Amino acid sequence: MSGYYPDDECAGVELKAATIRVPKSLYQDIEFVAELWNAFDEARGIKRPSRWKPSSVMERLLMVGRDGVSEQIGGIPTDSDRADFIKSTAAKVAGKSKK
């Protein structure tokens, strides 16, 4: 994925509910982004299955953030490799912080 405002939807993706608490000012900004992206869609003539809501904006921002982390670390390891990756990466970071 690239960019914050997506050109297309991630249709058919299995979703898992998650609950987070955010500062009220951040939530108000997310509501603004939802309104802005709905205006973008309207201006571009894009018809999505549903309008942008704060929850869908947060989902998109989390996906972009995940992609950024993945790029920084060279990819998200598979389930079977995650424990070793975390252990070796933490050791590298700890070694750098001691210098």
JSON list of C-alpha atoms in Angstrom, two decimals:
[
{"chain": "A", "resi": 1, "resn": "MET", "atom": "CA", "xyz": [0.00, 0.00, 0.00]},
{"chain": "A", "resi": 2, "resn": "SER", "atom": "CA", "xyz": [1.13, 3.52, -0.57]},
{"chain": "A", "resi": 3, "resn": "GLY", "atom": "CA", "xyz": [-0.03, 6.87, 0.69]},
{"chain": "A", "resi": 4, "resn": "TYR", "atom": "CA", "xyz": [-2.57, 7.65, 3.32]},
{"chain": "A", "resi": 5, "resn": "TYR", "atom": "CA", "xyz": [-5.64, 8.23, 1.13]},
{"chain": "A", "resi": 6, "resn": "PRO", "atom": "CA", "xyz": [-6.16, 5.00, -0.81]},
{"chain": "A", "resi": 7, "resn": "ASP", "atom": "CA", "xyz": [-7.35, 4.82, -4.39]},
{"chain": "A", "resi": 8, "resn": "ASP", "atom": "CA", "xyz": [-9.03, 1.48, -3.74]},
{"chain": "A", "resi": 9, "resn": "GLU", "atom": "CA", "xyz": [-10.51, -0.58, -0.93]},
{"chain": "A", "resi": 10, "resn": "CYS", "atom": "CA", "xyz": [-9.16, -3.70, 0.70]},
{"chain": "A", "resi": 11, "resn": "ALA", "atom": "CA", "xyz": [-12.33, -5.62, -0.09]},
{"chain": "A", "resi": 12, "resn": "GLY", "atom": "CA", "xyz": [-12.63, -9.15, 1.19]},
{"chain": "A", "resi": 13, "resn": "VAL", "atom": "CA", "xyz": [-10.02, -8.74, 3.94]},
{"chain": "A", "resi": 14, "resn": "GLU", "atom": "CA", "xyz": [-10.85, -10.58, 7.15]},
{"chain": "A", "resi": 15, "resn": "LEU", "atom": "CA", "xyz": [-11.20, -8.09, 10.00]},
{"chain": "A", "resi": 16, "resn": "LYS", "atom": "CA", "xyz": [-10.53, -8.41, 13.74]},
{"chain": "A", "resi": 17, "resn": "ALA", "atom": "CA", "xyz": [-12.14, -5.96, 16.13]},
{"chain": "A", "resi": 18, "resn": "ALA", "atom": "CA", "xyz": [-9.76, -3.88, 18.24]},
{"chain": "A", "resi": 19, "resn": "THR", "atom": "CA", "xyz": [-10.47, -1.18, 20.77]},
{"chain": "A", "resi": 20, "resn": "ILE", "atom": "CA", "xyz": [-8.13, 1.72, 21.43]},
{"chain": "A", "resi": 21, "resn": "ARG", "atom": "CA", "xyz": [-8.33, 4.91, 23.43]},
{"chain": "A", "resi": 22, "resn": "VAL", "atom": "CA", "xyz": [-7.02, 8.09, 21.86]},
{"chain": "A", "resi": 23, "resn": "PRO", "atom": "CA", "xyz": [-6.86, 11.68, 23.07]},
{"chain": "A", "resi": 24, "resn": "LYS", "atom": "CA", "xyz": [-10.03, 13.61, 22.23]},
{"chain": "A", "resi": 25, "resn": "SER", "atom": "CA", "xyz": [-8.07, 16.05, 20.06]},
{"chain": "A", "resi": 26, "resn": "LEU", "atom": "CA", "xyz": [-6.66, 13.16, 18.01]},
{"chain": "A", "resi": 27, "resn": "TYR", "atom": "CA", "xyz": [-10.13, 11.69, 17.54]},
{"chain": "A", "resi": 28, "resn": "GLN", "atom": "CA", "xyz": [-11.38, 15.07, 16.34]},
{"chain": "A", "resi": 29, "resn": "ASP", "atom": "CA", "xyz": [-8.53, 15.13, 13.80]},
{"chain": "A", "resi": 30, "resn": "ILE", "atom": "CA", "xyz": [-9.47, 11.63, 12.65]},
{"chain": "A", "resi": 31, "resn": "GLU", "atom": "CA", "xyz": [-13.07, 12.76, 12.20]},
{"chain": "A", "resi": 32, "resn": "PHE", "atom": "CA", "xyz": [-11.73, 15.64, 10.09]},
{"chain": "A", "resi": 33, "resn": "VAL", "atom": "CA", "xyz": [-9.72, 13.21, 7.94]},
{"chain": "A", "resi": 34, "resn": "ALA", "atom": "CA", "xyz": [-12.85, 11.09, 7.41]},
{"chain": "A", "resi": 35, "resn": "GLU", "atom": "CA", "xyz": [-14.76, 14.16, 6.23]},
{"chain": "A", "resi": 36, "resn": "LEU", "atom": "CA", "xyz": [-11.85, 15.18, 4.00]},
{"chain": "A", "resi": 37, "resn": "TRP", "atom": "CA", "xyz": [-11.51, 11.73, 2.42]},
{"chain": "A", "resi": 38, "resn": "ASN", "atom": "CA", "xyz": [-15.26, 11.62, 1.81]},
{"chain": "A", "resi": 39, "resn": "ALA", "atom": "CA", "xyz": [-14.90, 14.97, 0.01]},
{"chain": "A", "resi": 40, "resn": "PHE", "atom": "CA", "xyz": [-11.96, 13.56, -1.99]},
{"chain": "A", "resi": 41, "resn": "ASP", "atom": "CA", "xyz": [-14.09, 10.58, -3.02]},
{"chain": "A", "resi": 42, "resn": "GLU", "atom": "CA", "xyz": [-16.96, 12.84, -4.04]},
{"chain": "A", "resi": 43, "resn": "ALA", "atom": "CA", "xyz": [-14.68, 15.17, -6.02]},
{"chain": "A", "resi": 44, "resn": "ARG", "atom": "CA", "xyz": [-13.09, 12.21, -7.81]},
{"chain": "A", "resi": 45, "resn": "GLY", "atom": "CA", "xyz": [-16.39, 10.42, -8.44]},
{"chain": "A", "resi": 46, "resn": "ILE", "atom": "CA", "xyz": [-15.33, 7.40, -6.37]},
{"chain": "A", "resi": 47, "resn": "LYS", "atom": "CA", "xyz": [-18.18, 5.25, -5.06]},
{"chain": "A", "resi": 48, "resn": "ARG", "atom": "CA", "xyz": [-17.00, 3.14, -2.13]},
{"chain": "A", "resi": 49, "resn": "PRO", "atom": "CA", "xyz": [-19.15, 0.49, -0.44]},
{"chain": "A", "resi": 50, "resn": "SER", "atom": "CA", "xyz": [-19.42, 2.85, 2.56]},
{"chain": "A", "resi": 51, "resn": "ARG", "atom": "CA", "xyz": [-18.35, 6.36, 3.46]},
{"chain": "A", "resi": 52, "resn": "TRP", "atom": "CA", "xyz": [-15.22, 7.00, 5.49]},
{"chain": "A", "resi": 53, "resn": "LYS", "atom": "CA", "xyz": [-15.81, 6.88, 9.25]},
{"chain": "A", "resi": 54, "resn": "PRO", "atom": "CA", "xyz": [-13.28, 7.48, 12.04]},
{"chain": "A", "resi": 55, "resn": "SER", "atom": "CA", "xyz": [-12.85, 3.72, 12.46]},
{"chain": "A", "resi": 56, "resn": "SER", "atom": "CA", "xyz": [-12.06, 3.18, 8.77]},
{"chain": "A", "resi": 57, "resn": "VAL", "atom": "CA", "xyz": [-9.60, 6.09, 8.81]},
{"chain": "A", "resi": 58, "resn": "MET", "atom": "CA", "xyz": [-7.85, 4.58, 11.85]},
{"chain": "A", "resi": 59, "resn": "GLU", "atom": "CA", "xyz": [-7.72, 1.21, 10.09]},
{"chain": "A", "resi": 60, "resn": "ARG", "atom": "CA", "xyz": [-6.07, 2.83, 7.07]},
{"chain": "A", "resi": 61, "resn": "LEU", "atom": "CA", "xyz": [-3.58, 4.78, 9.20]},
{"chain": "A", "resi": 62, "resn": "LEU", "atom": "CA", "xyz": [-2.63, 1.58, 11.04]},
{"chain": "A", "resi": 63, "resn": "MET", "atom": "CA", "xyz": [-2.05, -0.19, 7.71]},
{"chain": "A", "resi": 64, "resn": "VAL", "atom": "CA", "xyz": [0.21, 2.63, 6.49]},
{"chain": "A", "resi": 65, "resn": "GLY", "atom": "CA", "xyz": [2.10, 2.58, 9.79]},
{"chain": "A", "resi": 66, "resn": "ARG", "atom": "CA", "xyz": [2.50, -1.20, 9.61]},
{"chain": "A", "resi": 67, "resn": "ASP", "atom": "CA", "xyz": [3.82, -0.90, 6.07]},
{"chain": "A", "resi": 68, "resn": "GLY", "atom": "CA", "xyz": [6.34, 1.72, 7.24]},
{"chain": "A", "resi": 69, "resn": "VAL", "atom": "CA", "xyz": [7.61, -0.53, 10.03]},
{"chain": "A", "resi": 70, "resn": "SER", "atom": "CA", "xyz": [7.81, -3.45, 7.60]},
{"chain": "A", "resi": 71, "resn": "GLU", "atom": "CA", "xyz": [9.89, -1.36, 5.22]},
{"chain": "A", "resi": 72, "resn": "GLN", "atom": "CA", "xyz": [12.25, -0.27, 8.02]},
{"chain": "A", "resi": 73, "resn": "ILE", "atom": "CA", "xyz": [12.90, -3.81, 9.23]},
{"chain": "A", "resi": 74, "resn": "GLY", "atom": "CA", "xyz": [13.01, -5.51, 5.84]},
{"chain": "A", "resi": 75, "resn": "GLY", "atom": "CA", "xyz": [9.59, -7.15, 6.05]},
{"chain": "A", "resi": 76, "resn": "ILE", "atom": "CA", "xyz": [7.34, -8.69, 8.66]},
{"chain": "A", "resi": 77, "resn": "PRO", "atom": "CA", "xyz": [8.49, -12.24, 9.36]},
{"chain": "A", "resi": 78, "resn": "THR", "atom": "CA", "xyz": [6.16, -15.22, 9.14]},
{"chain": "A", "resi": 79, "resn": "ASP", "atom": "CA", "xyz": [4.61, -16.54, 12.34]},
{"chain": "A", "resi": 80, "resn": "SER", "atom": "CA", "xyz": [7.24, -19.26, 12.74]},
{"chain": "A", "resi": 81, "resn": "ASP", "atom": "CA", "xyz": [10.12, -16.79, 12.35]},
{"chain": "A", "resi": 82, "resn": "ARG", "atom": "CA", "xyz": [8.79, -13.98, 14.54]},
{"chain": "A", "resi": 83, "resn": "ALA", "atom": "CA", "xyz": [10.18, -15.09, 17.90]},
{"chain": "A", "resi": 84, "resn": "ASP", "atom": "CA", "xyz": [13.72, -15.49, 16.51]},
{"chain": "A", "resi": 85, "resn": "PHE", "atom": "CA", "xyz": [13.47, -12.19, 14.64]},
{"chain": "A", "resi": 86, "resn": "ILE", "atom": "CA", "xyz": [12.32, -10.32, 17.75]},
{"chain": "A", "resi": 87, "resn": "LYS", "atom": "CA", "xyz": [15.06, -11.87, 19.88]},
{"chain": "A", "resi": 88, "resn": "SER", "atom": "CA", "xyz": [17.86, -11.12, 17.41]},
{"chain": "A", "resi": 89, "resn": "THR", "atom": "CA", "xyz": [16.60, -7.62, 16.63]},
{"chain": "A", "resi": 90, "resn": "ALA", "atom": "CA", "xyz": [16.24, -6.75, 20.31]},
{"chain": "A", "resi": 91, "resn": "ALA", "atom": "CA", "xyz": [19.79, -7.98, 20.91]},
{"chain": "A", "resi": 92, "resn": "LYS", "atom": "CA", "xyz": [21.08, -5.75, 18.07]},
{"chain": "A", "resi": 93, "resn": "VAL", "atom": "CA", "xyz": [19.22, -2.71, 19.43]},
{"chain": "A", "resi": 94, "resn": "ALA", "atom": "CA", "xyz": [20.43, -3.38, 22.97]},
{"chain": "A", "resi": 95, "resn": "GLY", "atom": "CA", "xyz": [24.01, -3.65, 21.69]},
{"chain": "A", "resi": 96, "resn": "LYS", "atom": "CA", "xyz": [23.72, -0.28, 19.93]},
{"chain": "A", "resi": 97, "resn": "SER", "atom": "CA", "xyz": [22.32, 1.46, 22.99]},
{"chain": "A", "resi": 98, "resn": "LYS", "atom": "CA", "xyz": [25.25, 0.33, 25.18]},
{"chain": "A", "resi": 99, "resn": "LYS", "atom": "CA", "xyz": [27.82, 2.05, 22.97]}
]
